[in-house]
């Protein structure tokens, strides 16, 4: 990623990918929490950071709308923990699993690989007994993959003398992950194995984490599961509600992302007894009374200024795009890229109001395709009525999942996405 000094560089600067590594220093805007939470001293990410360092290990559910910046904040959390000596592994579930076919046991399998990766990275000596136990657990399914001693020499030649056998076992996990994502028949067998012998697998995870803790001087590994907030509601409940006790029972901190809309379902209250729940809200750009929130708009302008020369936007263009983003950074970046593409095709050196208008129309069309005419009355009531007390939680869940309704700060009040409100205004459904 590079700072954009001209229109052609916009697309690189406003990539939807989360910030990580060196990008964090150049492009991260660190003072957004006050405008998300309504309180400068309140931060769900800091809460998790502090809790991960306590002796009593917890499992966390991190909620937040698509595009609110969860992934970047989790990358920042990971870096902060590593700086304190805590080994961290982030698992991007969409890369390793079929997101339309996930069960709880898949997460257990990925935990095993993550702990081995952590052990390898921190030079931890994992006992032959544990490594053999992990391999034997999967022998029936992966026997064709296990390398002979001679074949494995070259792979392990570059490994530390303190990590004998880890590369070989990680190779087994590579085979398992490929099957979990692509091979339906074998996937069922892996899941059955975990289901039947779950207590045995949990004990292996516990033993592996204890060896890591010994190596790090008492600092437990931390595992972060990304993309689980993208699960459809049925799959999310199947994974988390039915197996809350197991998923929250690890002897090390685990952070799971989770669909924000499901927090309005009655079943969610039962899960809060197992997980510590934290929410990362959108940056508020409007008050609950419907007035522009200047501080929130300014902080988003600062985020853009970290990535691009503001002279690339003609007068009032950036403010217009921010206003209609609703505080969703993903939506804003998409609209900036769309507007910049049109400006470049016009051979213009800046984004004009007409470019921004086309980008707004494109995003509005995408949002309004997600709703039906029968939804209009409910959505108009949200816009015109009490934004904090919404009785139809099931319908609210559906609209939150579609990003048609957005949620803001600690009071958990709601509003229509500004582009949906614009559509209703054009249809003369609201004033």
mmCIF file of N, CA, C and O in Angstrom, residues 290-371:
data_model
loop_
_atom_site.group_PDB
_atom_site.id
_atom_site.type_symbol
_atom_site.label_atom_id
_atom_site.label_comp_id
_atom_site.label_asym_id
_atom_site.label_seq_id
_atom_site.Cartn_x
_atom_site.Cartn_y
_atom_site.Cartn_z
ATOM 1 N N UNK A 290 -30.484 13.106 14.381
ATOM 2 C CA UNK A 290 -30.417 13.308 12.947
ATOM 3 C C UNK A 290 -29.551 14.474 12.508
ATOM 4 O O UNK A 290 -29.569 14.861 11.332
ATOM 5 N N UNK A 291 -28.761 15.025 13.431
ATOM 6 C CA UNK A 291 -27.874 16.131 13.088
ATOM 7 C C UNK A 291 -26.476 15.606 12.742
ATOM 8 O O UNK A 291 -26.022 14.616 13.307
ATOM 9 N N UNK A 292 -25.763 16.266 11.816
ATOM 10 C CA UNK A 292 -24.393 15.833 11.501
ATOM 11 C C UNK A 292 -23.518 15.857 12.751
ATOM 12 O O UNK A 292 -23.618 16.794 13.557
ATOM 13 N N UNK A 293 -22.685 14.834 12.898
ATOM 14 C CA UNK A 293 -21.773 14.751 14.038
ATOM 15 C C UNK A 293 -20.384 15.116 13.531
ATOM 16 O O UNK A 293 -19.670 14.293 12.954
ATOM 17 N N UNK A 294 -20.017 16.373 13.723
ATOM 18 C CA UNK A 294 -18.812 16.931 13.113
ATOM 19 C C UNK A 294 -17.548 16.184 13.513
ATOM 20 O O UNK A 294 -16.653 15.966 12.684
ATOM 21 N N UNK A 295 -17.445 15.770 14.780
ATOM 22 C CA UNK A 295 -16.230 15.090 15.242
ATOM 23 C C UNK A 295 -16.045 13.745 14.542
ATOM 24 O O UNK A 295 -14.930 13.366 14.177
ATOM 25 N N UNK A 296 -17.152 13.024 14.351
ATOM 26 C CA UNK A 296 -17.068 11.737 13.663
ATOM 27 C C UNK A 296 -16.691 11.906 12.205
ATOM 28 O O UNK A 296 -15.877 11.146 11.660
ATOM 29 N N UNK A 297 -17.287 12.906 11.555
ATOM 30 C CA UNK A 297 -16.958 13.187 10.153
ATOM 31 C C UNK A 297 -15.485 13.555 10.026
ATOM 32 O O UNK A 297 -14.785 13.099 9.116
ATOM 33 N N UNK A 298 -14.998 14.353 10.975
ATOM 34 C CA UNK A 298 -13.600 14.786 10.927
ATOM 35 C C UNK A 298 -12.633 13.629 11.109
ATOM 36 O O UNK A 298 -11.590 13.575 10.447
ATOM 37 N N UNK A 299 -12.968 12.676 11.976
ATOM 38 C CA UNK A 299 -12.041 11.553 12.203
ATOM 39 C C UNK A 299 -11.982 10.666 10.962
ATOM 40 O O UNK A 299 -10.918 10.127 10.619
ATOM 41 N N UNK A 300 -13.101 10.518 10.246
ATOM 42 C CA UNK A 300 -13.061 9.739 9.000
ATOM 43 C C UNK A 300 -12.271 10.501 7.939
ATOM 44 O O UNK A 300 -11.523 9.895 7.159
ATOM 45 N N UNK A 301 -12.392 11.827 7.928
ATOM 46 C CA UNK A 301 -11.575 12.618 7.011
ATOM 47 C C UNK A 301 -10.084 12.403 7.306
ATOM 48 O O UNK A 301 -9.259 12.312 6.398
ATOM 49 N N UNK A 302 -9.748 12.291 8.597
ATOM 50 C CA UNK A 302 -8.353 12.028 8.976
ATOM 51 C C UNK A 302 -7.890 10.653 8.485
ATOM 52 O O UNK A 302 -6.740 10.489 8.071
ATOM 53 N N UNK A 303 -8.787 9.671 8.549
ATOM 54 C CA UNK A 303 -8.447 8.335 8.056
ATOM 55 C C UNK A 303 -8.130 8.397 6.561
ATOM 56 O O UNK A 303 -7.154 7.804 6.084
ATOM 57 N N UNK A 304 -8.942 9.138 5.805
ATOM 58 C CA UNK A 304 -8.702 9.289 4.368
ATOM 59 C C UNK A 304 -7.396 10.041 4.127
ATOM 60 O O UNK A 304 -6.606 9.675 3.249
ATOM 61 N N UNK A 305 -7.139 11.073 4.928
ATOM 62 C CA UNK A 305 -5.929 11.885 4.750
ATOM 63 C C UNK A 305 -4.657 11.094 5.024
ATOM 64 O O UNK A 305 -3.583 11.459 4.541
ATOM 65 N N UNK A 306 -4.776 10.009 5.807
ATOM 66 C CA UNK A 306 -3.618 9.140 6.037
ATOM 67 C C UNK A 306 -3.244 8.369 4.774
ATOM 68 O O UNK A 306 -2.109 7.911 4.629
ATOM 69 N N UNK A 307 -4.206 8.232 3.855
ATOM 70 C CA UNK A 307 -4.004 7.394 2.677
ATOM 71 C C UNK A 307 -3.862 8.180 1.376
ATOM 72 O O UNK A 307 -3.350 7.635 0.401
ATOM 73 N N UNK A 308 -4.369 9.401 1.354
ATOM 74 C CA UNK A 308 -4.374 10.138 0.076
ATOM 75 C C UNK A 308 -4.314 11.643 0.302
ATOM 76 O O UNK A 308 -4.774 12.153 1.331
ATOM 77 N N UNK A 309 -3.773 12.336 -0.683
ATOM 78 C CA UNK A 309 -3.772 13.792 -0.695
ATOM 79 C C UNK A 309 -5.218 14.260 -0.873
ATOM 80 O O UNK A 309 -5.880 13.909 -1.869
ATOM 81 N N UNK A 310 -5.721 15.046 0.060
ATOM 82 C CA UNK A 310 -7.120 15.473 -0.006
ATOM 83 C C UNK A 310 -7.392 16.401 -1.189
ATOM 84 O O UNK A 310 -8.554 16.645 -1.530
ATOM 85 N N UNK A 311 -6.330 16.906 -1.826
ATOM 86 C CA UNK A 311 -6.513 17.726 -3.023
ATOM 87 C C UNK A 311 -7.038 16.901 -4.202
ATOM 88 O O UNK A 311 -7.458 17.463 -5.213
ATOM 89 N N UNK A 312 -7.006 15.574 -4.068
ATOM 90 C CA UNK A 312 -7.556 14.706 -5.113
ATOM 91 C C UNK A 312 -9.084 14.728 -5.128
ATOM 92 O O UNK A 312 -9.704 14.212 -6.049
ATOM 93 N N UNK A 313 -9.691 15.326 -4.090
ATOM 94 C CA UNK A 313 -11.148 15.439 -4.013
ATOM 95 C C UNK A 313 -11.533 16.903 -4.219
ATOM 96 O O UNK A 313 -11.020 17.785 -3.519
ATOM 97 N N UNK A 314 -12.400 17.161 -5.157
ATOM 98 C CA UNK A 314 -12.876 18.526 -5.339
ATOM 99 C C UNK A 314 -13.703 18.954 -4.127
ATOM 100 O O UNK A 314 -14.086 18.127 -3.292
ATOM 101 N N UNK A 315 -13.987 20.242 -4.031
ATOM 102 C CA UNK A 315 -14.635 20.803 -2.853
ATOM 103 C C UNK A 315 -15.941 20.076 -2.515
ATOM 104 O O UNK A 315 -16.793 19.858 -3.375
ATOM 105 N N UNK A 316 -16.073 19.697 -1.245
ATOM 106 C CA UNK A 316 -17.265 19.053 -0.671
ATOM 107 C C UNK A 316 -17.470 17.604 -1.109
ATOM 108 O O UNK A 316 -18.383 16.932 -0.600
ATOM 109 N N UNK A 317 -16.649 17.111 -2.032
ATOM 110 C CA UNK A 317 -16.853 15.745 -2.528
ATOM 111 C C UNK A 317 -16.600 14.713 -1.444
ATOM 112 O O UNK A 317 -17.403 13.784 -1.241
ATOM 113 N N UNK A 318 -15.492 14.832 -0.728
ATOM 114 C CA UNK A 318 -15.177 13.846 0.305
ATOM 115 C C UNK A 318 -16.221 13.870 1.412
ATOM 116 O O UNK A 318 -16.670 12.814 1.869
ATOM 117 N N UNK A 319 -16.638 15.056 1.844
ATOM 118 C CA UNK A 319 -17.662 15.144 2.890
ATOM 119 C C UNK A 319 -18.956 14.470 2.454
ATOM 120 O O UNK A 319 -19.646 13.827 3.259
ATOM 121 N N UNK A 320 -19.299 14.617 1.184
ATOM 122 C CA UNK A 320 -20.510 13.978 0.660
ATOM 123 C C UNK A 320 -20.397 12.458 0.726
ATOM 124 O O UNK A 320 -21.327 11.773 1.169
ATOM 125 N N UNK A 321 -19.256 11.922 0.316
ATOM 126 C CA UNK A 321 -19.052 10.479 0.353
ATOM 127 C C UNK A 321 -19.068 9.960 1.789
ATOM 128 O O UNK A 321 -19.639 8.894 2.075
ATOM 129 N N UNK A 322 -18.452 10.695 2.710
ATOM 130 C CA UNK A 322 -18.461 10.294 4.126
ATOM 131 C C UNK A 322 -19.888 10.280 4.653
ATOM 132 O O UNK A 322 -20.315 9.346 5.334
ATOM 133 N N UNK A 323 -20.636 11.334 4.339
ATOM 134 C CA UNK A 323 -22.021 11.431 4.821
ATOM 135 C C UNK A 323 -22.842 10.214 4.409
ATOM 136 O O UNK A 323 -23.594 9.655 5.201
ATOM 137 N N UNK A 324 -22.685 9.793 3.153
ATOM 138 C CA UNK A 324 -23.515 8.698 2.653
ATOM 139 C C UNK A 324 -22.922 7.315 2.946
ATOM 140 O O UNK A 324 -23.548 6.301 2.636
ATOM 141 N N UNK A 325 -21.744 7.252 3.559
ATOM 142 C CA UNK A 325 -21.184 5.956 3.957
ATOM 143 C C UNK A 325 -21.819 5.423 5.227
ATOM 144 O O UNK A 325 -21.746 4.228 5.518
ATOM 145 N N UNK A 326 -22.418 6.315 6.023
ATOM 146 C CA UNK A 326 -22.988 5.901 7.296
ATOM 147 C C UNK A 326 -21.935 5.551 8.341
ATOM 148 O O UNK A 326 -22.262 4.994 9.382
ATOM 149 N N UNK A 327 -20.669 5.858 8.057
ATOM 150 C CA UNK A 327 -19.595 5.492 8.976
ATOM 151 C C UNK A 327 -18.944 4.172 8.640
ATOM 152 O O UNK A 327 -18.002 3.748 9.320
ATOM 153 N N UNK A 328 -19.429 3.492 7.604
ATOM 154 C CA UNK A 328 -18.835 2.227 7.163
ATOM 155 C C UNK A 328 -17.600 2.523 6.326
ATOM 156 O O UNK A 328 -17.698 3.047 5.217
ATOM 157 N N UNK A 329 -16.429 2.184 6.866
ATOM 158 C CA UNK A 329 -15.188 2.447 6.129
ATOM 159 C C UNK A 329 -15.115 1.619 4.854
ATOM 160 O O UNK A 329 -14.600 2.076 3.831
ATOM 161 N N UNK A 330 -15.650 0.413 4.888
ATOM 162 C CA UNK A 330 -15.632 -0.416 3.682
ATOM 163 C C UNK A 330 -16.457 0.218 2.574
ATOM 164 O O UNK A 330 -16.026 0.291 1.419
ATOM 165 N N UNK A 331 -17.655 0.693 2.919
ATOM 166 C CA UNK A 331 -18.498 1.353 1.914
ATOM 167 C C UNK A 331 -17.821 2.614 1.392
ATOM 168 O O UNK A 331 -17.854 2.902 0.184
ATOM 169 N N UNK A 332 -17.221 3.381 2.297
ATOM 170 C CA UNK A 332 -16.551 4.614 1.885
ATOM 171 C C UNK A 332 -15.411 4.315 0.924
ATOM 172 O O UNK A 332 -15.283 4.963 -0.135
ATOM 173 N N UNK A 333 -14.577 3.329 1.264
ATOM 174 C CA UNK A 333 -13.446 3.000 0.391
ATOM 175 C C UNK A 333 -13.928 2.517 -0.970
ATOM 176 O O UNK A 333 -13.339 2.843 -2.005
ATOM 177 N N UNK A 334 -15.003 1.731 -0.968
ATOM 178 C CA UNK A 334 -15.548 1.255 -2.246
ATOM 179 C C UNK A 334 -16.006 2.432 -3.097
ATOM 180 O O UNK A 334 -15.734 2.478 -4.316
ATOM 181 N N UNK A 335 -16.686 3.393 -2.486
ATOM 182 C CA UNK A 335 -17.188 4.533 -3.252
ATOM 183 C C UNK A 335 -16.044 5.425 -3.730
ATOM 184 O O UNK A 335 -16.093 5.961 -4.839
ATOM 185 N N UNK A 336 -15.018 5.599 -2.908
ATOM 186 C CA UNK A 336 -13.852 6.388 -3.340
ATOM 187 C C UNK A 336 -13.195 5.734 -4.552
ATOM 188 O O UNK A 336 -12.862 6.405 -5.536
ATOM 189 N N UNK A 337 -13.013 4.414 -4.498
ATOM 190 C CA UNK A 337 -12.410 3.708 -5.633
ATOM 191 C C UNK A 337 -13.266 3.827 -6.891
ATOM 192 O O UNK A 337 -12.746 4.038 -8.000
ATOM 193 N N UNK A 338 -14.569 3.673 -6.725
ATOM 194 C CA UNK A 338 -15.476 3.756 -7.874
ATOM 195 C C UNK A 338 -15.444 5.149 -8.494
ATOM 196 O O UNK A 338 -15.390 5.307 -9.723
ATOM 197 N N UNK A 339 -15.466 6.178 -7.634
ATOM 198 C CA UNK A 339 -15.433 7.554 -8.136
ATOM 199 C C UNK A 339 -14.088 7.864 -8.800
ATOM 200 O O UNK A 339 -14.035 8.544 -9.838
ATOM 201 N N UNK A 340 -12.994 7.357 -8.222
ATOM 202 C CA UNK A 340 -11.662 7.599 -8.788
ATOM 203 C C UNK A 340 -11.512 6.931 -10.154
ATOM 204 O O UNK A 340 -10.874 7.485 -11.056
ATOM 205 N N UNK A 341 -12.099 5.751 -10.290
ATOM 206 C CA UNK A 341 -12.028 5.049 -11.581
ATOM 207 C C UNK A 341 -12.695 5.891 -12.674
ATOM 208 O O UNK A 341 -12.165 6.022 -13.791
ATOM 209 N N UNK A 342 -13.839 6.481 -12.351
ATOM 210 C CA UNK A 342 -14.538 7.309 -13.344
ATOM 211 C C UNK A 342 -13.726 8.571 -13.659
ATOM 212 O O UNK A 342 -13.622 8.986 -14.818
ATOM 213 N N UNK A 343 -13.148 9.171 -12.605
ATOM 214 C CA UNK A 343 -12.338 10.375 -12.811
ATOM 215 C C UNK A 343 -11.143 10.076 -13.712
ATOM 216 O O UNK A 343 -10.804 10.879 -14.594
ATOM 217 N N UNK A 344 -10.526 8.929 -13.505
ATOM 218 C CA UNK A 344 -9.369 8.555 -14.320
ATOM 219 C C UNK A 344 -9.780 8.359 -15.777
ATOM 220 O O UNK A 344 -9.049 8.759 -16.699
ATOM 221 N N UNK A 345 -10.942 7.762 -16.009
ATOM 222 C CA UNK A 345 -11.415 7.566 -17.372
ATOM 223 C C UNK A 345 -11.721 8.893 -18.060
ATOM 224 O O UNK A 345 -11.686 9.001 -19.277
ATOM 225 N N UNK A 346 -12.011 9.921 -17.264
ATOM 226 C CA UNK A 346 -12.251 11.250 -17.819
ATOM 227 C C UNK A 346 -10.945 12.023 -17.998
ATOM 228 O O UNK A 346 -10.958 13.202 -18.383
ATOM 229 N N UNK A 347 -9.837 11.349 -17.648
ATOM 230 C CA UNK A 347 -8.524 11.999 -17.676
ATOM 231 C C UNK A 347 -8.463 13.203 -16.747
ATOM 232 O O UNK A 347 -7.804 14.215 -17.028
ATOM 233 N N UNK A 348 -9.174 13.078 -15.628
ATOM 234 C CA UNK A 348 -9.188 14.153 -14.639
ATOM 235 C C UNK A 348 -8.186 13.853 -13.534
ATOM 236 O O UNK A 348 -7.969 12.684 -13.173
ATOM 237 N N UNK A 349 -7.615 14.889 -12.965
ATOM 238 C CA UNK A 349 -6.663 14.704 -11.871
ATOM 239 C C UNK A 349 -7.314 14.736 -10.511
ATOM 240 O O UNK A 349 -6.629 14.625 -9.481
ATOM 241 N N UNK A 350 -8.649 14.869 -10.469
ATOM 242 C CA UNK A 350 -9.345 14.913 -9.186
ATOM 243 C C UNK A 350 -10.754 14.330 -9.328
ATOM 244 O O UNK A 350 -11.296 14.245 -10.440
ATOM 245 N N UNK A 351 -11.319 13.957 -8.191
ATOM 246 C CA UNK A 351 -12.670 13.387 -8.169
ATOM 247 C C UNK A 351 -13.681 14.526 -8.077
ATOM 248 O O UNK A 351 -13.669 15.314 -7.126
ATOM 249 N N UNK A 352 -14.555 14.605 -9.070
ATOM 250 C CA UNK A 352 -15.545 15.679 -9.151
ATOM 251 C C UNK A 352 -16.878 15.221 -8.562
ATOM 252 O O UNK A 352 -17.107 14.021 -8.367
ATOM 253 N N UNK A 353 -17.785 16.161 -8.293
ATOM 254 C CA UNK A 353 -19.112 15.781 -7.783
ATOM 255 C C UNK A 353 -19.817 14.755 -8.659
ATOM 256 O O UNK A 353 -20.493 13.851 -8.164
ATOM 257 N N UNK A 354 -19.671 14.867 -9.993
ATOM 258 C CA UNK A 354 -20.341 13.914 -10.880
ATOM 259 C C UNK A 354 -19.796 12.495 -10.716
ATOM 260 O O UNK A 354 -20.524 11.512 -10.831
ATOM 261 N N UNK A 355 -18.489 12.371 -10.401
ATOM 262 C CA UNK A 355 -17.894 11.049 -10.155
ATOM 263 C C UNK A 355 -18.435 10.459 -8.862
ATOM 264 O O UNK A 355 -18.772 9.274 -8.795
ATOM 265 N N UNK A 356 -18.498 11.305 -7.848
ATOM 266 C CA UNK A 356 -19.023 10.868 -6.558
ATOM 267 C C UNK A 356 -20.482 10.439 -6.676
ATOM 268 O O UNK A 356 -20.903 9.429 -6.094
ATOM 269 N N UNK A 357 -21.250 11.193 -7.470
ATOM 270 C CA UNK A 357 -22.675 10.881 -7.634
ATOM 271 C C UNK A 357 -22.878 9.506 -8.259
ATOM 272 O O UNK A 357 -23.749 8.738 -7.841
ATOM 273 N N UNK A 358 -22.067 9.163 -9.243
ATOM 274 C CA UNK A 358 -22.166 7.842 -9.865
ATOM 275 C C UNK A 358 -21.814 6.742 -8.864
ATOM 276 O O UNK A 358 -22.433 5.684 -8.840
ATOM 277 N N UNK A 359 -20.816 7.012 -8.022
ATOM 278 C CA UNK A 359 -20.422 6.027 -7.007
ATOM 279 C C UNK A 359 -21.533 5.828 -5.984
ATOM 280 O O UNK A 359 -21.805 4.709 -5.547
ATOM 281 N N UNK A 360 -22.191 6.920 -5.615
ATOM 282 C CA UNK A 360 -23.308 6.825 -4.670
ATOM 283 C C UNK A 360 -24.452 6.012 -5.256
ATOM 284 O O UNK A 360 -25.065 5.177 -4.562
ATOM 285 N N UNK A 361 -24.761 6.245 -6.510
ATOM 286 C CA UNK A 361 -25.843 5.506 -7.156
ATOM 287 C C UNK A 361 -25.534 4.017 -7.220
ATOM 288 O O UNK A 361 -26.417 3.171 -7.011
ATOM 289 N N UNK A 362 -24.294 3.690 -7.510
ATOM 290 C CA UNK A 362 -23.894 2.281 -7.569
ATOM 291 C C UNK A 362 -24.065 1.607 -6.211
ATOM 292 O O UNK A 362 -24.601 0.501 -6.110
ATOM 293 N N UNK A 363 -23.616 2.279 -5.144
ATOM 294 C CA UNK A 363 -23.742 1.709 -3.804
ATOM 295 C C UNK A 363 -25.204 1.640 -3.371
ATOM 296 O O UNK A 363 -25.644 0.670 -2.758
ATOM 297 N N UNK A 364 -25.982 2.668 -3.710
ATOM 298 C CA UNK A 364 -27.408 2.676 -3.363
ATOM 299 C C UNK A 364 -28.125 1.500 -4.022
ATOM 300 O O UNK A 364 -28.951 0.820 -3.383
ATOM 301 N N UNK A 365 -27.819 1.236 -5.266
ATOM 302 C CA UNK A 365 -28.427 0.104 -5.974
ATOM 303 C C UNK A 365 -28.088 -1.215 -5.294
ATOM 304 O O UNK A 365 -28.949 -2.083 -5.116
ATOM 305 N N UNK A 366 -26.832 -1.362 -4.895
ATOM 306 C CA UNK A 366 -26.411 -2.590 -4.207
ATOM 307 C C UNK A 366 -27.189 -2.791 -2.910
ATOM 308 O O UNK A 366 -27.644 -3.901 -2.608
ATOM 309 N N UNK A 367 -27.388 -1.720 -2.140
ATOM 310 C CA UNK A 367 -28.091 -1.823 -0.855
ATOM 311 C C UNK A 367 -29.581 -2.089 -1.044
ATOM 312 O O UNK A 367 -30.169 -2.929 -0.355
ATOM 313 N N UNK A 368 -30.205 -1.373 -1.973
ATOM 314 C CA UNK A 368 -31.652 -1.507 -2.124
ATOM 315 C C UNK A 368 -32.056 -2.833 -2.762
ATOM 316 O O UNK A 368 -33.215 -3.252 -2.638
ATOM 317 N N UNK A 369 -31.121 -3.501 -3.415
ATOM 318 C CA UNK A 369 -31.408 -4.848 -3.925
ATOM 319 C C UNK A 369 -31.621 -5.841 -2.777
ATOM 320 O O UNK A 369 -32.182 -6.913 -2.973
ATOM 321 N N UNK A 370 -31.144 -5.502 -1.600
ATOM 322 C CA UNK A 370 -31.219 -6.429 -0.466
ATOM 323 C C UNK A 370 -32.539 -6.327 0.288
ATOM 324 O O UNK A 370 -32.773 -7.053 1.238
ATOM 325 N N UNK A 371 -33.388 -5.394 -0.111
ATOM 326 C CA UNK A 371 -34.667 -5.231 0.579
ATOM 327 C C UNK A 371 -35.812 -5.397 -0.417
ATOM 328 O O UNK A 371 -35.641 -5.229 -1.620
#
